[in-house]
Short mmCIF file of C-alpha atoms in Angstrom, two decimals:
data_model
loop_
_atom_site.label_atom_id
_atom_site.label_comp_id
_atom_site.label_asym_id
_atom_site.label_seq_id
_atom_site.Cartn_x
_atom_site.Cartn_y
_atom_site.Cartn_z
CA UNK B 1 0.00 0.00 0.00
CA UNK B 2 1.58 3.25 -1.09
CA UNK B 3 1.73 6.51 0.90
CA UNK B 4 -0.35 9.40 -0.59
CA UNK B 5 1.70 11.84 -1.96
CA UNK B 6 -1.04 14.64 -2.92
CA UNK B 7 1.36 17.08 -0.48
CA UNK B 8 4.69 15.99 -2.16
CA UNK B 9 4.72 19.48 -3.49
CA UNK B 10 3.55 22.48 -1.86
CA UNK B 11 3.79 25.94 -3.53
CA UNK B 12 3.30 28.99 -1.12
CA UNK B 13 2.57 32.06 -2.75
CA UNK B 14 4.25 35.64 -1.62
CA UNK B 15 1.71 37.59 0.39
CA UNK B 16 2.23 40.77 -1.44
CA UNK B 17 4.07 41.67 -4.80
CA UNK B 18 7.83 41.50 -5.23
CA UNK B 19 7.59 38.43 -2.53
CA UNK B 20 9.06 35.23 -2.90
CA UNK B 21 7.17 32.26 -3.37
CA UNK B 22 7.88 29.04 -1.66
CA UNK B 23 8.31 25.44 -2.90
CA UNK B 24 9.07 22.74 -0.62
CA UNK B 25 9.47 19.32 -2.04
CA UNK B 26 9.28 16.29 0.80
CA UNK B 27 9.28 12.92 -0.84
CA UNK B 28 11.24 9.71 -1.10
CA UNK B 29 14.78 10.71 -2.37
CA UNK B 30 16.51 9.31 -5.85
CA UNK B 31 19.80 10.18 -7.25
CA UNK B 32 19.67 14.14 -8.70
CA UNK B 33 16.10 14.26 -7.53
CA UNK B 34 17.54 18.00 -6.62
CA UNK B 35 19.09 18.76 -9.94
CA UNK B 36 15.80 17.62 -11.98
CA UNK B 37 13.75 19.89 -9.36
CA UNK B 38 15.95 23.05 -9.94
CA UNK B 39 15.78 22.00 -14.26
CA UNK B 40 12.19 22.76 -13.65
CA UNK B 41 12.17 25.56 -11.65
CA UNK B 42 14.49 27.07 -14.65
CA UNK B 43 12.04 25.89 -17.85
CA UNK B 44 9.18 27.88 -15.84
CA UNK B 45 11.18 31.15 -15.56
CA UNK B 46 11.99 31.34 -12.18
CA UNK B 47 14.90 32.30 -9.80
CA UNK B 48 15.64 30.79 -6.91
CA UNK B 49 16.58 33.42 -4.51
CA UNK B 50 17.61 30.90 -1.79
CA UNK B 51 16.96 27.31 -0.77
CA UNK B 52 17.75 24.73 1.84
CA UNK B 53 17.67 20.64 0.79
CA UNK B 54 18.37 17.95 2.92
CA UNK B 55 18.07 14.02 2.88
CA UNK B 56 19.05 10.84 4.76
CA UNK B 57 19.37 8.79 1.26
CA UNK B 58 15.75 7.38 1.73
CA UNK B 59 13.87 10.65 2.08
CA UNK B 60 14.35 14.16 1.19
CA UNK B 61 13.02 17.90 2.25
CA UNK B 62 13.53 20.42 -0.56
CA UNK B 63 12.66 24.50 0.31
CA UNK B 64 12.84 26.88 -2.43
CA UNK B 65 12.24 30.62 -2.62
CA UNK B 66 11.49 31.90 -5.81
CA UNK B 67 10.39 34.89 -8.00
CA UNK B 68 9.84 35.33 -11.57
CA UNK B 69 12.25 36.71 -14.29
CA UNK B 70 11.90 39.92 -15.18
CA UNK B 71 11.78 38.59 -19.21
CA UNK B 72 9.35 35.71 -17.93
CA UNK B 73 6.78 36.83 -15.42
CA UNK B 74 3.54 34.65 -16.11
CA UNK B 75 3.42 31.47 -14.56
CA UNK B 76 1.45 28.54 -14.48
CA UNK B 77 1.45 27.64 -11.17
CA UNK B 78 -0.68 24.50 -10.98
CA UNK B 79 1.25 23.24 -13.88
CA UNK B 80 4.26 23.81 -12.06
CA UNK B 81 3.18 22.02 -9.21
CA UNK B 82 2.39 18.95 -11.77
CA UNK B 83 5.79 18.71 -13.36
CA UNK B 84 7.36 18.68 -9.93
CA UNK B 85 4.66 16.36 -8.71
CA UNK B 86 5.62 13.87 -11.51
CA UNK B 87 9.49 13.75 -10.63
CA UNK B 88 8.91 12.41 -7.19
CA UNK B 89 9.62 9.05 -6.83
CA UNK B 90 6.37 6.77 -6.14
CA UNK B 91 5.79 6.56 -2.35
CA UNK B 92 5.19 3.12 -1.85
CA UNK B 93 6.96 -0.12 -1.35
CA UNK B 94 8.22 -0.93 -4.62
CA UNK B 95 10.59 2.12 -4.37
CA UNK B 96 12.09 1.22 -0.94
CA UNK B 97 12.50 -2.36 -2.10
CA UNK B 98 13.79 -1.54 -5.69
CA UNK B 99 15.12 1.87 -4.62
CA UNK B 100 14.18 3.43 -8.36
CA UNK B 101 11.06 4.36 -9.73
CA UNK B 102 9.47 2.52 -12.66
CA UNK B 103 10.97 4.27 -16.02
CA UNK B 104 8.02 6.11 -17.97
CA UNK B 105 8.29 5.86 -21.50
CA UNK B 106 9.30 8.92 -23.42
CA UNK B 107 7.00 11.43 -24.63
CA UNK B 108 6.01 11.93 -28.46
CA UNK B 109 7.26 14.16 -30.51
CA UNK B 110 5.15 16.36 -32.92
CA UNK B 111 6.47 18.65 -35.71
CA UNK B 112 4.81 21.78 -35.97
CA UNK B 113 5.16 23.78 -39.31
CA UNK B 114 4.11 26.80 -40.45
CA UNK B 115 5.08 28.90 -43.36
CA UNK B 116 4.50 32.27 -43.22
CA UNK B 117 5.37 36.20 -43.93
CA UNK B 118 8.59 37.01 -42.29
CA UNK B 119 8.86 40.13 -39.72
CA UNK B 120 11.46 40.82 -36.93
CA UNK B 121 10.74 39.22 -33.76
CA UNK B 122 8.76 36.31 -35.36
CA UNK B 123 10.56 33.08 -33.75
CA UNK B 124 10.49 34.66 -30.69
CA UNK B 125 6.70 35.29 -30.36
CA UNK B 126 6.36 32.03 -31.43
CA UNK B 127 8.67 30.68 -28.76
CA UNK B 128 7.30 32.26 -26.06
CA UNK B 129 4.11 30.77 -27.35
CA UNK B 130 4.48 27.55 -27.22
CA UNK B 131 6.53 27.98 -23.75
CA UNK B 132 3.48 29.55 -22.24
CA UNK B 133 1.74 26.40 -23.61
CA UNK B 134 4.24 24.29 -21.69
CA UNK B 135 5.38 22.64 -25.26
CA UNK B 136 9.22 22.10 -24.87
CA UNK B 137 11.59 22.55 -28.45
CA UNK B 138 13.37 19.86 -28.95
CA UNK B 139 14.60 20.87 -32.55
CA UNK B 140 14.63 23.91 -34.71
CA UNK B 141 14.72 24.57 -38.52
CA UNK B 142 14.20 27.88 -39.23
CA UNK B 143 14.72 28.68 -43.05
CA UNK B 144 14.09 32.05 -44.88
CA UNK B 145 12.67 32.17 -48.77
CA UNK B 146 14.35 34.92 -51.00
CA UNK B 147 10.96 36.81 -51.15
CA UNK B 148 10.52 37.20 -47.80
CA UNK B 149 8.30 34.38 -46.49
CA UNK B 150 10.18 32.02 -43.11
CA UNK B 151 8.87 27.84 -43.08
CA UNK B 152 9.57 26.96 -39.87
CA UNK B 153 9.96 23.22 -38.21
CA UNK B 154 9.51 22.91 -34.52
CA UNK B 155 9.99 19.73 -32.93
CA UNK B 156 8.60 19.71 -29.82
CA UNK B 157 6.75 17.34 -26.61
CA UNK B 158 4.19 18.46 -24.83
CA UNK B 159 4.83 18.61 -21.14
CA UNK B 160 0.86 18.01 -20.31
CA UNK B 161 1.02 14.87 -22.24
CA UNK B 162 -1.97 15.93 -23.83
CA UNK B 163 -1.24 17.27 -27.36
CA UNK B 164 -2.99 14.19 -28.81
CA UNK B 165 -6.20 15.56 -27.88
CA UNK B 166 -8.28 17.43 -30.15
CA UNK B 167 -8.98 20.16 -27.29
CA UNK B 168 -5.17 20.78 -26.80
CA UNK B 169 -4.38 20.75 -30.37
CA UNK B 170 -6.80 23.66 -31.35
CA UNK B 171 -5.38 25.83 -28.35
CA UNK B 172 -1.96 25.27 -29.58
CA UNK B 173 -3.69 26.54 -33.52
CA UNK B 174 -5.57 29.37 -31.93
CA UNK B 175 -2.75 30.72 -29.75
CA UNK B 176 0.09 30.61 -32.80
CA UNK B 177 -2.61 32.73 -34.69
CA UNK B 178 -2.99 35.24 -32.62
CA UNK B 179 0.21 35.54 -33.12
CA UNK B 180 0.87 35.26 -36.48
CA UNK B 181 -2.25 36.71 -37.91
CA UNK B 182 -2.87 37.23 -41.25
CA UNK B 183 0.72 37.10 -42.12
CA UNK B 184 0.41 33.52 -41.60
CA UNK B 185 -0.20 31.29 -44.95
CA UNK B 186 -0.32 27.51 -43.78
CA UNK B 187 0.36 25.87 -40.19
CA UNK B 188 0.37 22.06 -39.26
CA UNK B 189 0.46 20.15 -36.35
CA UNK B 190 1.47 16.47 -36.44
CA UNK B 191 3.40 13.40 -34.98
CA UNK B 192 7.14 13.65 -36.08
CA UNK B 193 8.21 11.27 -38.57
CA UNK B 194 11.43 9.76 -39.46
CA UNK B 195 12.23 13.43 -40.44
CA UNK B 196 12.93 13.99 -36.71
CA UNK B 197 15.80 11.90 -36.99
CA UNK B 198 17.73 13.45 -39.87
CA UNK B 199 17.41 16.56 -37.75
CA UNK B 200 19.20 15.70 -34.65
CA UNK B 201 22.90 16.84 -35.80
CA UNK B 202 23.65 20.04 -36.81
CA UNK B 203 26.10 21.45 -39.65
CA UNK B 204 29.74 20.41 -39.17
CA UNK B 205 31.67 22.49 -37.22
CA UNK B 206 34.58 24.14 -38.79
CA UNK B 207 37.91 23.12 -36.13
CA UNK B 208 38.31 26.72 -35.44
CA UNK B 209 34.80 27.02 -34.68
CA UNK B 210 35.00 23.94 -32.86
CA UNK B 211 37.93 24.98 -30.64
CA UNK B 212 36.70 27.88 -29.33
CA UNK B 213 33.28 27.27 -28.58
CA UNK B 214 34.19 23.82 -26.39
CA UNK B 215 36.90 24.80 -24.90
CA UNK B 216 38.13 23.25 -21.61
CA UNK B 217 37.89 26.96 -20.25
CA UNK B 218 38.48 30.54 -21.04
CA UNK B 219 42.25 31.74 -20.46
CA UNK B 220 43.15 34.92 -18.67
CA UNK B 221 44.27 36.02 -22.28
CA UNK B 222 40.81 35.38 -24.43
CA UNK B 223 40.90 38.20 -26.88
CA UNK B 224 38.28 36.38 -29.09
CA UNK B 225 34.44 36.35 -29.36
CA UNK B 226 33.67 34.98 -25.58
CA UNK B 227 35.82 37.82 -24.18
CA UNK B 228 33.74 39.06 -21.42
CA UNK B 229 33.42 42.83 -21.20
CA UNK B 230 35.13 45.10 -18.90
CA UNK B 231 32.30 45.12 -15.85
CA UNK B 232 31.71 41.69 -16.10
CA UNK B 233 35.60 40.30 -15.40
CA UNK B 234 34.65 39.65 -11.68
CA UNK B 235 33.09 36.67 -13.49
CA UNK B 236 36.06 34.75 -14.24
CA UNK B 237 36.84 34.37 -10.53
CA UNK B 238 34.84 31.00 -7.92
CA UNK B 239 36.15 30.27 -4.82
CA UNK B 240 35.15 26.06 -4.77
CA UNK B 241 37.02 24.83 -1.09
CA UNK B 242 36.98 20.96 0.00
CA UNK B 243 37.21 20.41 3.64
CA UNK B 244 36.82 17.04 5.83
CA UNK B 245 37.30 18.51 8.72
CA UNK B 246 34.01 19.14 9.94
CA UNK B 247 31.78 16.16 9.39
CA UNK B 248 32.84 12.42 10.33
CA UNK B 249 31.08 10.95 7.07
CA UNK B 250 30.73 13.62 5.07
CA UNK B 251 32.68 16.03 2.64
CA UNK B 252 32.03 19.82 2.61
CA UNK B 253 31.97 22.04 -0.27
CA UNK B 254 32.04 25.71 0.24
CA UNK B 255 31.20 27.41 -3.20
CA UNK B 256 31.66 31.45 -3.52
CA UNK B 257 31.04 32.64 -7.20
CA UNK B 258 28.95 35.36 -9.12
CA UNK B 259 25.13 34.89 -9.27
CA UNK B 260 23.36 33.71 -12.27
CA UNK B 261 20.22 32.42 -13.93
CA UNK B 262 20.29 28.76 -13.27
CA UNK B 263 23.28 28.79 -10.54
CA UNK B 264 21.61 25.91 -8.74
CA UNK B 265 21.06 23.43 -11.50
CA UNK B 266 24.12 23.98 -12.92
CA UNK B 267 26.09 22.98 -9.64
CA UNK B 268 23.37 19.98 -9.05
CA UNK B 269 23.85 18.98 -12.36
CA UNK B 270 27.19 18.92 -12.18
CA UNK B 271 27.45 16.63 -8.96
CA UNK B 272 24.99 14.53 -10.76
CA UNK B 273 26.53 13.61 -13.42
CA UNK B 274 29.70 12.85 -11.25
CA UNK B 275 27.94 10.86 -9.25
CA UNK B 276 27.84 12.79 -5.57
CA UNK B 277 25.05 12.38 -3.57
CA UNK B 278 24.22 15.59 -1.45
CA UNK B 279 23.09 14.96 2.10
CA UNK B 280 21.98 18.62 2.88
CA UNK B 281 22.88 21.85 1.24
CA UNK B 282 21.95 25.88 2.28
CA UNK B 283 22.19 28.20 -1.22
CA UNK B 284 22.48 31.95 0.97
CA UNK B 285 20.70 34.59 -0.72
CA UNK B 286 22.00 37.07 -3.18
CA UNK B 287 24.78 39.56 -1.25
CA UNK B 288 25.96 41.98 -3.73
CA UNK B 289 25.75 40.04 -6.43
CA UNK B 290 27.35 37.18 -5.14
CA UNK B 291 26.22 33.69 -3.84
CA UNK B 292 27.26 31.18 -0.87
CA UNK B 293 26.19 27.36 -1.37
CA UNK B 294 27.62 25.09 1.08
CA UNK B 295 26.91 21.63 0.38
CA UNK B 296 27.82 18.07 2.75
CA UNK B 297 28.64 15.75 -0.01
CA UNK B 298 29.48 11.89 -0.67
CA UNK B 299 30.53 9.73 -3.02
CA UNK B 300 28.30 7.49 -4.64
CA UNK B 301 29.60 4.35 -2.36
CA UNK B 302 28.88 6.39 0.27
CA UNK B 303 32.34 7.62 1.83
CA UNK B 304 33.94 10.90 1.85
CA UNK B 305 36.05 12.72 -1.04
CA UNK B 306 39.75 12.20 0.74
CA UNK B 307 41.76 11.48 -2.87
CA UNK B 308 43.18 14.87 -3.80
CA UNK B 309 42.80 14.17 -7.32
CA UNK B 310 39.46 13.64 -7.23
CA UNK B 311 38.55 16.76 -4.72
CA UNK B 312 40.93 18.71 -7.19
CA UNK B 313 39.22 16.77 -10.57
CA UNK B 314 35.47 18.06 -8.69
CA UNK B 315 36.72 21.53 -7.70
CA UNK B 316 37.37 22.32 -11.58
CA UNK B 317 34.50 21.05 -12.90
CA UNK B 318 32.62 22.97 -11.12
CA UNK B 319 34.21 25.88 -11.45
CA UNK B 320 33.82 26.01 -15.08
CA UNK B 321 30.18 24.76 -14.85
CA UNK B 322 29.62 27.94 -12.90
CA UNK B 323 31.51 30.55 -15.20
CA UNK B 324 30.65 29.11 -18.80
CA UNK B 325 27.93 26.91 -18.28
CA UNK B 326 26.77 28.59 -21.76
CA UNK B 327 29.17 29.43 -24.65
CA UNK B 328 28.35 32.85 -26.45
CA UNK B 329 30.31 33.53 -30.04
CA UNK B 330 29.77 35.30 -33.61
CA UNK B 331 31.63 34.02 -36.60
CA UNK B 332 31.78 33.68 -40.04
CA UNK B 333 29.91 31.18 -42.12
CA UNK B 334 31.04 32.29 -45.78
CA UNK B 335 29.61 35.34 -46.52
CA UNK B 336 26.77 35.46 -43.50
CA UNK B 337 27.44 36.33 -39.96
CA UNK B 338 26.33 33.41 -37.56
CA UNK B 339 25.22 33.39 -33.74
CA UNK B 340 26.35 30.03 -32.29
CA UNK B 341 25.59 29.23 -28.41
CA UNK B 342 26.24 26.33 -26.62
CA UNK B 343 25.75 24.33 -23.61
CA UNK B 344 26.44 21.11 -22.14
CA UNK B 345 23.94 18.31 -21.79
CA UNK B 346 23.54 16.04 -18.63
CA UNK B 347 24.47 12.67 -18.87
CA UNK B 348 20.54 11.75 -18.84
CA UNK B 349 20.21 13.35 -22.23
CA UNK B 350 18.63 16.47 -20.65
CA UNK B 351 19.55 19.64 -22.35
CA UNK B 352 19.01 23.23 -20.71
CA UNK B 353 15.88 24.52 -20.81
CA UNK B 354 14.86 28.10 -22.56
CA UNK B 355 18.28 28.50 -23.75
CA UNK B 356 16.28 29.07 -26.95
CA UNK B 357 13.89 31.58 -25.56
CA UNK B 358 16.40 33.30 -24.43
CA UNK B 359 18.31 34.20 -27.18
CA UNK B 360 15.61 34.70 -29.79
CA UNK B 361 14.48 37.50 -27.27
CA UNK B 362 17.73 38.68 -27.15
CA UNK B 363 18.09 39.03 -30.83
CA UNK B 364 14.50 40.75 -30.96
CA UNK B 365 15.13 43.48 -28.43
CA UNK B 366 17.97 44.05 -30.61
CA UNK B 367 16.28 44.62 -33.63
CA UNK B 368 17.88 41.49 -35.69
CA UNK B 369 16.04 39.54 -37.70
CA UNK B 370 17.16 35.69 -37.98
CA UNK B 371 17.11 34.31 -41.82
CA UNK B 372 17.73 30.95 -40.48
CA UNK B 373 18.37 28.81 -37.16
CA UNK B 374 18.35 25.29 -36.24
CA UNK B 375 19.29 23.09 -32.86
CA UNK B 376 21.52 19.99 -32.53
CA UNK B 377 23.47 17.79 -30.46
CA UNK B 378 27.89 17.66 -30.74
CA UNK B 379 30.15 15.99 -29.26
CA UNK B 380 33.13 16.94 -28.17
CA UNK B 381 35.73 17.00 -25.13
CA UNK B 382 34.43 13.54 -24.24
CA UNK B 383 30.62 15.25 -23.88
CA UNK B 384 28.04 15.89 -25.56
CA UNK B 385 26.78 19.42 -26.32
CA UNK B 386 23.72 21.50 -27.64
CA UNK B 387 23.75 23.68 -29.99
CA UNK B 388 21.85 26.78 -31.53
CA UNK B 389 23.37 28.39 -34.64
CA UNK B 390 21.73 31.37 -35.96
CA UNK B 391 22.28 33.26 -39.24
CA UNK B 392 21.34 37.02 -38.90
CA UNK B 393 19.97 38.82 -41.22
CA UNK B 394 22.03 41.94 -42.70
CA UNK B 395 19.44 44.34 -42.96
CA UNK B 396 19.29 45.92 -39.65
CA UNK B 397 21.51 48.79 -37.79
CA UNK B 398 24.61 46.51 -36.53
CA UNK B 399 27.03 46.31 -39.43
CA UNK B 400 28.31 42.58 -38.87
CA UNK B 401 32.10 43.66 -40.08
CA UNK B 402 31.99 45.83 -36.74
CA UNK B 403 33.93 44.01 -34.05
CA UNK B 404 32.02 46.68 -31.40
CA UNK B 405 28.73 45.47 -33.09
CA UNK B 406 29.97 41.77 -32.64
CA UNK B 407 30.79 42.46 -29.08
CA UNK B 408 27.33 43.97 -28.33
CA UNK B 409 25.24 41.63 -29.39
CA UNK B 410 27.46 38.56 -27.93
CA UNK B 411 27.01 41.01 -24.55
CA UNK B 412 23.57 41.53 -24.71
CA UNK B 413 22.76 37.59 -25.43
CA UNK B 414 25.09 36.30 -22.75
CA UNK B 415 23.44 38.77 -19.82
CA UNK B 416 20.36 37.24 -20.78
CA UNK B 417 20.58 34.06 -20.65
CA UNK B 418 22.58 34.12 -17.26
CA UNK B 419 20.19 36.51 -16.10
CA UNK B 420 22.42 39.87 -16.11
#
């Protein structure tokens, strides 16, 4: 007989604007159960403005203050509480005897295409579409006609697990036309095909290309497109300290580093794809721009991190988790100017969510229109990475030759997807 779990998740909302709302998270505990709670937390636009998580390896207590992005403020809250609902492990007595929750199978993909007149901000009102609809982009082909007209190919799942219906199928039509209005002239909605497949890579990367986007880290010297602007050079410095002095069985890790959009999942990630289980972990609130996480750690047999290669091997990982956990740079591709933007994906498969989002509302505050765009997986550096490449369009006021206009618009897309 299972335990009822209809309190797993409780969301508390602020009592007055500007307040932070609370999530606390109290079921049985599985390997990154954290990590896949703070991915979440990110896809819905929020920022966790402090949090507290502890567990005894059977069951864990999760508290998380949040608020909304400034570029993301509506929320779905009962939705929210769903997809956080559905990563708890089942509370009953299969999981204590297997110790793993039964694997669901994956969710369907459907392509949506639409072809339509072309205008500047376009894939970004349609992104933040089908966000608000809780439909997650997989893949991307975006492709521009010389007369002006964009056919676009979204791959995408639907987080409700309910885009087979009839009912969520015409919201998904209605919403995209209010959007696109008359400007559009044909969109379709169907199960993805074996033309899913032949869109999982992405053009080959030239090695130049290739070198500097995946690189191990930046160097002190980077003159190149990921240099990092004058007021932002504090960035290049975390403060990750090992100590074993304080606990009998477990390892801590003080963390000191800059603050940014997704600072939690990317240091949960991190320790879950090397395996280290956290046994309770405070993330202090923002103090001039600055954050505090200190987290009591094990291995995954259970013992504490003594090898100095591997506290040394940990300690660098995550510091360049936390300074590049997204790669920003603008290059050539023959005659066109390209975007390219990159991020590592979890061992699980999982890439980062709204990377996309992100920088197609970059581009629009910034005037650019993008003739053409797609998303794929790389590998590289023994990992696998995502990727977004977009070619921008020449006609608008940045002339592409300009290294200042580079610079700006690399700028303006990295502070927004780390939340500058």
């Amino acid at each position: 007989m299972g335990v009822p779990t209809d309190d797993a998740v409780l969301i508390q909302k602020g009592k007055k604007a500007g307040d932070p709302h609370v999530i606390t998270v109290n079921c049985p505990d599985k390997h990154g159960l954290g990590c896949d709670i703070c991915r979440v937390i990110l896809d819905f636009g929020l920022y966790i403005t402090k949090g507290d998580v502890s567990t005894d390896g059977i069951w864990c207590y999760m508290v998380f203050w949040v608020v909304p992005h400034s570029s993301s403020p509506f929320v779905r809250w009962p939705s929210l509480k769903n997809r956080l609902q559905s990563l708890c492990p089942s509370c009953s007595v299969t999981f204590y005897f297997n110790g793993q929750p039964s694997n669901s199978s994956a969710s369907p993909v459907y392509l949506l295409k639409f072809f339509c007149l072309d205008r500047k901000g376009l894939l970004h009102d349609v992104t933040q579409v089908l966000s608000e609809l809780e439909l997650s982009i997989q893949k991307v082909k975006v492709t521009t006609t010389p007369d002006g007209r964009v056919l676009d190919l979204f791959f995408i799942t639907d987080n409700m697990e309910l885009l087979h219906t009839k009912e969520r199928q015409d919201d998904t039509y209605k919403q995209l036309n209010a959007v696109l209005g008359e400007s559009c002239i044909s969109c379709e909605l169907k199960l993805a095909g074996p033309e899913y497949e032949c869109h999982q890579g992405i053009s080959s990367l030239s090695p130049s290309i290739e070198e500097e986007l995946f690189r191990f880290e930046l160097s002190d010297k980077e003159t190149r497109s990921q240099a990092l602007s004058p007021d932002m050079a504090r960035l290049k410095k975390a403060n990750v300290v090992v100590d074993n002095t304080l606990s009998p069985a477990h390892t801590l890790l003080q963390i000191l580093c800059v603050d940014h959009k997704g600072l939690f999942y990317d240091v949960l990630r991190t320790l879950k794809d090397c395996n280290i289980k956290i046994a309770y972990g405070r993330f202090s609130l923002n103090s001039n721009g600055y954050r505090d996480l200190d987290l009591f750690i094990q291995q995954n047999d259970g013992k504490k991190i003594v090898d100095p290669d591997k506290q040394d091997g940990l300690c660098s990982r995550l510091r360049m988790e936390m300074l590049h956990p997204l790669r920003v740079i603008i290059s050539n591709r023959g005659p066109d100017t390209e975007l390219l933007v990159a991020n590592p994906v979890e061992l699980s498969g999982t890439g980062r969510p709204r990377v996309f989002y992100d920088i197609t509302l970059a581009l629009k505050s910034l005037g650019i229109c993008i003739f053409s765009a797609e998303i794929g997986r790389h590998s590289s550096s023994e990992r696998e990475w995502e990727v977004y490449r977009f070619l921008l369009d020449e006609n608008c006021r940045f002339k592409f030759s300009s290294t200042v206009a580079r610079n700006e618009i690399v700028d303006k897309v990295r502070r927004l997807l780390m939340g500058w």
